[in-house]
CSV table of C-alpha atoms (C1' of nucleotides) in Angstrom, one decimal:
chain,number,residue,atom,x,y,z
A,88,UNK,CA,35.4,5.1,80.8
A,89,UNK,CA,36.7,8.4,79.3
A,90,UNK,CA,40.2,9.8,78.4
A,91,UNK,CA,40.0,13.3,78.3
A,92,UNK,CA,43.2,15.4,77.1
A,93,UNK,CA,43.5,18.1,79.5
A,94,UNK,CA,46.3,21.1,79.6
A,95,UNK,CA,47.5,23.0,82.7
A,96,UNK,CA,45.3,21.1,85.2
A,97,UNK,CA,46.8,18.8,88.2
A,98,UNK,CA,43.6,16.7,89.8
A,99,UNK,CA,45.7,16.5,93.0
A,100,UNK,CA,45.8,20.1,93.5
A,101,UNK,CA,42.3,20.7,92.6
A,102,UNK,CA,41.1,18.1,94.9
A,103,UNK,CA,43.4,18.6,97.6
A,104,UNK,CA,43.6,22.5,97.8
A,105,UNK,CA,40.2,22.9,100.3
A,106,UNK,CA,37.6,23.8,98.1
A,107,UNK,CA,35.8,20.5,97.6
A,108,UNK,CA,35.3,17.7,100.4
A,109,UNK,CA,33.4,15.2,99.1
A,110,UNK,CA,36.0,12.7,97.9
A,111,UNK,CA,38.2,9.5,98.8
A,112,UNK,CA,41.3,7.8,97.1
A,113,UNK,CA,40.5,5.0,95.5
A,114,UNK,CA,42.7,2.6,92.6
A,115,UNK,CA,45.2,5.7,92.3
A,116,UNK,CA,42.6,8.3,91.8
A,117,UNK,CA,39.3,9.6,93.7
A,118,UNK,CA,36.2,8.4,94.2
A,119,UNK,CA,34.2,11.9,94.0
A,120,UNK,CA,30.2,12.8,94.9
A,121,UNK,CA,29.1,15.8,93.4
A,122,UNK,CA,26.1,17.1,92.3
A,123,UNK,CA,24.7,14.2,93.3
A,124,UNK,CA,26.2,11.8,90.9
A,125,UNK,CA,29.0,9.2,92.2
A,126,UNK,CA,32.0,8.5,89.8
A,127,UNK,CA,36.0,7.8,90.0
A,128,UNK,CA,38.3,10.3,88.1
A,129,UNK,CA,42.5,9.9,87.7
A,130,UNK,CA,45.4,11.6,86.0
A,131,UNK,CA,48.2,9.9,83.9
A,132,UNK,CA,50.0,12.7,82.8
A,133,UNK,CA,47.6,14.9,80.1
A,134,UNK,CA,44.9,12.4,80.6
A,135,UNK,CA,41.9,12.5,82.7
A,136,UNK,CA,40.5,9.5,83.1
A,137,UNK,CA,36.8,9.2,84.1
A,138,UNK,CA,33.9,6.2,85.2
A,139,UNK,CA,30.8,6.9,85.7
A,140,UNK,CA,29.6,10.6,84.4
A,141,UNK,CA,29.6,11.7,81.1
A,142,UNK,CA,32.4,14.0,79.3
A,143,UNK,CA,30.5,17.2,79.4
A,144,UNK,CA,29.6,17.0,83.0
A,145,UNK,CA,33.2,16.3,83.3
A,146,UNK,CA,34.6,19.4,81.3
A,147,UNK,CA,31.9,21.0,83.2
A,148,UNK,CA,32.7,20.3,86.8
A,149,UNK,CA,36.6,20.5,86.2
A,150,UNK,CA,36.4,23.8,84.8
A,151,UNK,CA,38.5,22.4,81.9
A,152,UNK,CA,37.2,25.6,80.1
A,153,UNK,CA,39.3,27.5,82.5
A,154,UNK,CA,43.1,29.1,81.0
A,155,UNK,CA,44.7,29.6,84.6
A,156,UNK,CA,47.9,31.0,83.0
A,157,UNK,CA,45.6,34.1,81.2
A,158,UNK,CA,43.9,34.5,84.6
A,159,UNK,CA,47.8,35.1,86.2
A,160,UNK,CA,48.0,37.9,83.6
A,161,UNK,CA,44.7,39.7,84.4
A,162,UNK,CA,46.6,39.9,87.7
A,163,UNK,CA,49.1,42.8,89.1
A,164,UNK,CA,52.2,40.5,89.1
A,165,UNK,CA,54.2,40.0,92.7
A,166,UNK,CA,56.9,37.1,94.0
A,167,UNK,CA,54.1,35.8,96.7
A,168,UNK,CA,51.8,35.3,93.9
A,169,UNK,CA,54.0,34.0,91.5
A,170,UNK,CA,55.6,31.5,94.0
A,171,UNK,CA,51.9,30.7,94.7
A,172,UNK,CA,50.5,30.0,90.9
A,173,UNK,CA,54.1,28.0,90.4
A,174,UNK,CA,53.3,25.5,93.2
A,175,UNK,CA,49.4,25.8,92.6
A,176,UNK,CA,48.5,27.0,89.8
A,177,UNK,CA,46.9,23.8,87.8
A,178,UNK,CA,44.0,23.6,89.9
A,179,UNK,CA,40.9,24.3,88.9
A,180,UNK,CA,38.1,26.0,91.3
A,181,UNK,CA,35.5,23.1,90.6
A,182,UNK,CA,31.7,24.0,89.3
A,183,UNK,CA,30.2,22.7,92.5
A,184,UNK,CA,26.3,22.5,93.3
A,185,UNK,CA,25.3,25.3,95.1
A,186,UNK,CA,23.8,23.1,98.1
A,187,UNK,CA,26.6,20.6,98.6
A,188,UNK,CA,28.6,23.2,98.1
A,189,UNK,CA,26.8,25.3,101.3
A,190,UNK,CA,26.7,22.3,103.3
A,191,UNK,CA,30.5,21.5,103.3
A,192,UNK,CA,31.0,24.9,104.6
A,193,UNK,CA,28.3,24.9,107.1
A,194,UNK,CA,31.1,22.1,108.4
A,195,UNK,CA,33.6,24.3,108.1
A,196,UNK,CA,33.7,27.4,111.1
A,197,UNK,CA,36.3,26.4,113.8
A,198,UNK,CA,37.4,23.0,111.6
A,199,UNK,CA,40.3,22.2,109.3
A,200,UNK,CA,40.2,19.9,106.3
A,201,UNK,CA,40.8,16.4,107.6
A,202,UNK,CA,38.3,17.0,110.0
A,203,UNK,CA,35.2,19.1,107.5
A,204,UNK,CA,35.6,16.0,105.1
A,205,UNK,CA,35.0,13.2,107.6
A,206,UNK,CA,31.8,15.3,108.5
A,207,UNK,CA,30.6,15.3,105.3
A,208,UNK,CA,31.4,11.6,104.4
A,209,UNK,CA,29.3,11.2,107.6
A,210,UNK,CA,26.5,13.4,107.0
A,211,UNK,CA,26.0,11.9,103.3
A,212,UNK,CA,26.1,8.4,104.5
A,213,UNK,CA,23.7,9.3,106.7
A,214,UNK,CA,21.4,11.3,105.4
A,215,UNK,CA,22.2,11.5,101.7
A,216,UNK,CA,22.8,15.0,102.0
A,217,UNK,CA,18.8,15.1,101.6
A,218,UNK,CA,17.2,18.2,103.6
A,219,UNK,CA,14.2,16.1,104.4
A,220,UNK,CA,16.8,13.8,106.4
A,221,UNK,CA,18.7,16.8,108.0
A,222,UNK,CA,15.8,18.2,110.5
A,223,UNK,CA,17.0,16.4,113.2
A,224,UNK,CA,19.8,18.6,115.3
A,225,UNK,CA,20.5,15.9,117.8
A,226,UNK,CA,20.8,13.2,115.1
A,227,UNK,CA,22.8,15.2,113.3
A,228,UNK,CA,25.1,16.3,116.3
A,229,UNK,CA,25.8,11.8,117.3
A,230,UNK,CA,27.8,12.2,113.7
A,231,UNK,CA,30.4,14.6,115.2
A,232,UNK,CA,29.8,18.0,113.6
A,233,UNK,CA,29.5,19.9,117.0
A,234,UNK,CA,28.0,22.9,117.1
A,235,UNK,CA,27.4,23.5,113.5
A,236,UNK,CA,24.5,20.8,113.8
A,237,UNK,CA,21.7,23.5,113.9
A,238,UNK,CA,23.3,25.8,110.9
A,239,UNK,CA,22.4,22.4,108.8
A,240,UNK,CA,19.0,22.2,110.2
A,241,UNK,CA,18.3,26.0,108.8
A,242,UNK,CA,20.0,25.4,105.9
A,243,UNK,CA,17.7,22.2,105.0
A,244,UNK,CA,14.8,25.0,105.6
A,245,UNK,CA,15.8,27.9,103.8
A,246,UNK,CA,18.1,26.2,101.1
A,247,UNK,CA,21.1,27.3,99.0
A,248,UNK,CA,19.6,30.1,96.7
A,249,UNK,CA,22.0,32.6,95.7
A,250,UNK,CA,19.5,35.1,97.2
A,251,UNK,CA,18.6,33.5,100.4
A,252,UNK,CA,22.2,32.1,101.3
A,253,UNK,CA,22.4,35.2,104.0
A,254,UNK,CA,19.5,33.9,106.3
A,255,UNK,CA,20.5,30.4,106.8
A,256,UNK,CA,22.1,30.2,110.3
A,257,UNK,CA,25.9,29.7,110.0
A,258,UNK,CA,26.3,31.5,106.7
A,259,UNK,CA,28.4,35.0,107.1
A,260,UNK,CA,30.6,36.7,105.0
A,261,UNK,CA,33.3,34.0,104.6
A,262,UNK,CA,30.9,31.0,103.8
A,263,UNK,CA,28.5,32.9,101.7
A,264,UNK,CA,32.1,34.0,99.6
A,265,UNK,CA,33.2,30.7,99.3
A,266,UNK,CA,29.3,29.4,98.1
A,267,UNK,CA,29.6,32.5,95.6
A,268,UNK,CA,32.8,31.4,94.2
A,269,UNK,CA,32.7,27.6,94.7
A,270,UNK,CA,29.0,27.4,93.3
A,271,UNK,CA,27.6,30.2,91.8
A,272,UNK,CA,30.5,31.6,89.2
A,273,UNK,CA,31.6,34.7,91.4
A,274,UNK,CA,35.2,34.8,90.4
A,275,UNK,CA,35.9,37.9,92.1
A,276,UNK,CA,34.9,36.8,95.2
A,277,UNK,CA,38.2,36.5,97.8
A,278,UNK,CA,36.9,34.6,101.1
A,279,UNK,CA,38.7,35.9,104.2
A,280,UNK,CA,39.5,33.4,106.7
A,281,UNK,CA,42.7,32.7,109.4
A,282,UNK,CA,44.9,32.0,106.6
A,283,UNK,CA,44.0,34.7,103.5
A,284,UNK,CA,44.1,37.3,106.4
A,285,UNK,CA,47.5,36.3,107.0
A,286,UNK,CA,48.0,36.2,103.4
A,287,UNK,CA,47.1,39.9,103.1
A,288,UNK,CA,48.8,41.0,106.5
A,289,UNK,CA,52.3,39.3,105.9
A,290,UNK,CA,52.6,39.0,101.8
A,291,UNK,CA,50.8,42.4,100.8
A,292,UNK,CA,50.7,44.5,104.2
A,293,UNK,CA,47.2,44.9,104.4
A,294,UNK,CA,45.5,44.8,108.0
A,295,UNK,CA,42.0,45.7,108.2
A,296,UNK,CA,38.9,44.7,109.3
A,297,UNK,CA,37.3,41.4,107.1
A,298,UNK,CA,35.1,43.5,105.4
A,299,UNK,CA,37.3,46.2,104.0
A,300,UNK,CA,39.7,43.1,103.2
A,301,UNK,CA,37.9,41.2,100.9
A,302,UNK,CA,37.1,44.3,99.1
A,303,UNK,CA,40.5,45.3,98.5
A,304,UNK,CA,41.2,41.9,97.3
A,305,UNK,CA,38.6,41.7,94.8
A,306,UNK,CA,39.5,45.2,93.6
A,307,UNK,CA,43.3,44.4,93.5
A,308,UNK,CA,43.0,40.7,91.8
A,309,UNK,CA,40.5,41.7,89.5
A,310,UNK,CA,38.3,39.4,87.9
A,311,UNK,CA,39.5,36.3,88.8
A,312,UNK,CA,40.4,36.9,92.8
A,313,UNK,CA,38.9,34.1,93.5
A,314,UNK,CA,41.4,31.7,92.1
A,315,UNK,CA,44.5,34.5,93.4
A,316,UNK,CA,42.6,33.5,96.7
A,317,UNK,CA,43.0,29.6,96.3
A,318,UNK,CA,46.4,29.4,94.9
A,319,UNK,CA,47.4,32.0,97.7
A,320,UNK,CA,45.7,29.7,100.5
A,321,UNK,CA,47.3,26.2,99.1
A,322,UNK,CA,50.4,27.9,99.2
A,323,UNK,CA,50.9,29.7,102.3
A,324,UNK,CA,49.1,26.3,104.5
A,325,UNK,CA,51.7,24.6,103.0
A,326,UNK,CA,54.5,26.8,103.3
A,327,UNK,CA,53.8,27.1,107.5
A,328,UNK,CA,53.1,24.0,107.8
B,163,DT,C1',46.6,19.3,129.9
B,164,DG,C1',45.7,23.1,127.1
B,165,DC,C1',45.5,25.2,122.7
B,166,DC,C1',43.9,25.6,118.1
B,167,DA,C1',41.1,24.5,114.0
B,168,DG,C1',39.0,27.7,105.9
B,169,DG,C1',33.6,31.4,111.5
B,170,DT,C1',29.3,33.1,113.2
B,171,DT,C1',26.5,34.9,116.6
B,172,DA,C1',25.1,37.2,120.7
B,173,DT,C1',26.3,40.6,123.8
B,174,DC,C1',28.6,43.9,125.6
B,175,DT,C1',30.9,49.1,125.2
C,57,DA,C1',31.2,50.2,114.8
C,58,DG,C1',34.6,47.5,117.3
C,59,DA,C1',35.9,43.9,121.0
C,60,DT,C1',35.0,39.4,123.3
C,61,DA,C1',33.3,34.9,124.7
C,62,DA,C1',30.7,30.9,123.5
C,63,DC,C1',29.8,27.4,120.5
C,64,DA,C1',31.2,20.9,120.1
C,65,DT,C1',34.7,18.0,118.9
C,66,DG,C1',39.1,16.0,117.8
C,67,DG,C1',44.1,16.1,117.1
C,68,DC,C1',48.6,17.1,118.8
DNA sequence: TGCCAGGTTATCT
DNA sequence: AGATAACATGGC
């Protein structure tokens, strides 16, 4: 067990803002799976408290490296955005492994949260996550993923390189984003789905194809889009909700 | 019951 | 290029 000292970070928010799936509550924290390592993680205040991985993956995978509150001032200032960081902005977009990372968001098209995490749970106990046990399309369909069955099945044969990520079935624009950002360090990259686009139609007046919209968003956010682009999405789900 | 859910693809014009 | 339906399943 570890206590790491941590500054402008909120483990709620970063597990519970849809960027990451693979985790449970469990003794007041979460029990999280990533990059294939299993290990339990909670917050008292500035402390992080983690069992079972070591503190560097830890800083690693949290981002802890991350300054949120210098990203904000890369950023061309407005109330949506501000209101967004204030309710948001101590997440951190986790270092995720480029194939769970794809996989989550194979589960994603047509889904919501709730639902893209039971998937997963599913798929991993069943599988492992391991593309040798992820050939079988009906097997794969009994565990309640619908459609999105055969998009795993290509993705367990052409895998999750940053270059190949376009020819697996299921991958587009939006999932390939959010494997870019979530997994491969793309800050800049602004995924469009239902809610960003209403984001950018309602909060900054912009209504335009997808493609033309995540390019204004990268160019307008700078740098660090992508996090403008999950403290946005946290924000305005809750705020409809 | 009927609609919608962090999309993508095939199939039109 | 731009519009539209289909894709499985579950929740409300």
């Amino acid at each position: 067990m570890r206590r790491l000292t941590v500054r402008h970070f909120d483990l709620d928010q970063t597990l519970c803002c849809g960027q990451f799936f693979d985790w449970t509550s469990e003794d007041g924290g979460y029990r999280i799976h990533a990059s294939g390592r299993d290990f339990h993680a909670a917050q008292q205040g500035d402390s992080l408290i983690i069992e079972g991985v070591d503190e560097a993956f830890a800083r690693g995978f949290f981002a802890l490296d991350h300054d949120p509150e210098a990203m904000l001032k890369t950023m061309p200032r407005d109330p949506s955005l501000e209101k967004a960081f204030k309710a948001f902005g101590r997440l951190r977009l986790l270092r995720q492994d480029p194939w769970e990372c794809l996989v989550a968001f194979l589960l994603s098209p047509v889904s919501n949260q709730p639902r893209i995490q039971r998937n997963l749970l599913a798929l991993r106990h069943a599988t492992g996550l391991e593309p040798e046990n992820m050939r079988d399309e009906a097997r794969l369909r009994r565990l309640g993923v619908g459609f999105r069955a055969s998009f795993l099945v290509s993705a367990a044969d052409v895998g999750a390189g940053k270059e190949t990520l376009r020819r697996v079935r299921g991958v587009g624009d939006k999932v390939s984003d959010c494997v870019m950002l979530f997994a491969y360090g793309d800050y800049g990259s602004f995924p469009i789905d239902v809610w960003t686009r209403r984001v950018l139609r309602r909060l900054y007046g912009r209504q335009s194809p997808d493609k033309a919209l995540r390019l204004w968003a990268r160019e307008h956010f700078g740098p660090w889009a992508g996090y403008a682009q999950q403290w946005l999405y946290a924000w305005f789900r809750q705020e409809e909700r």
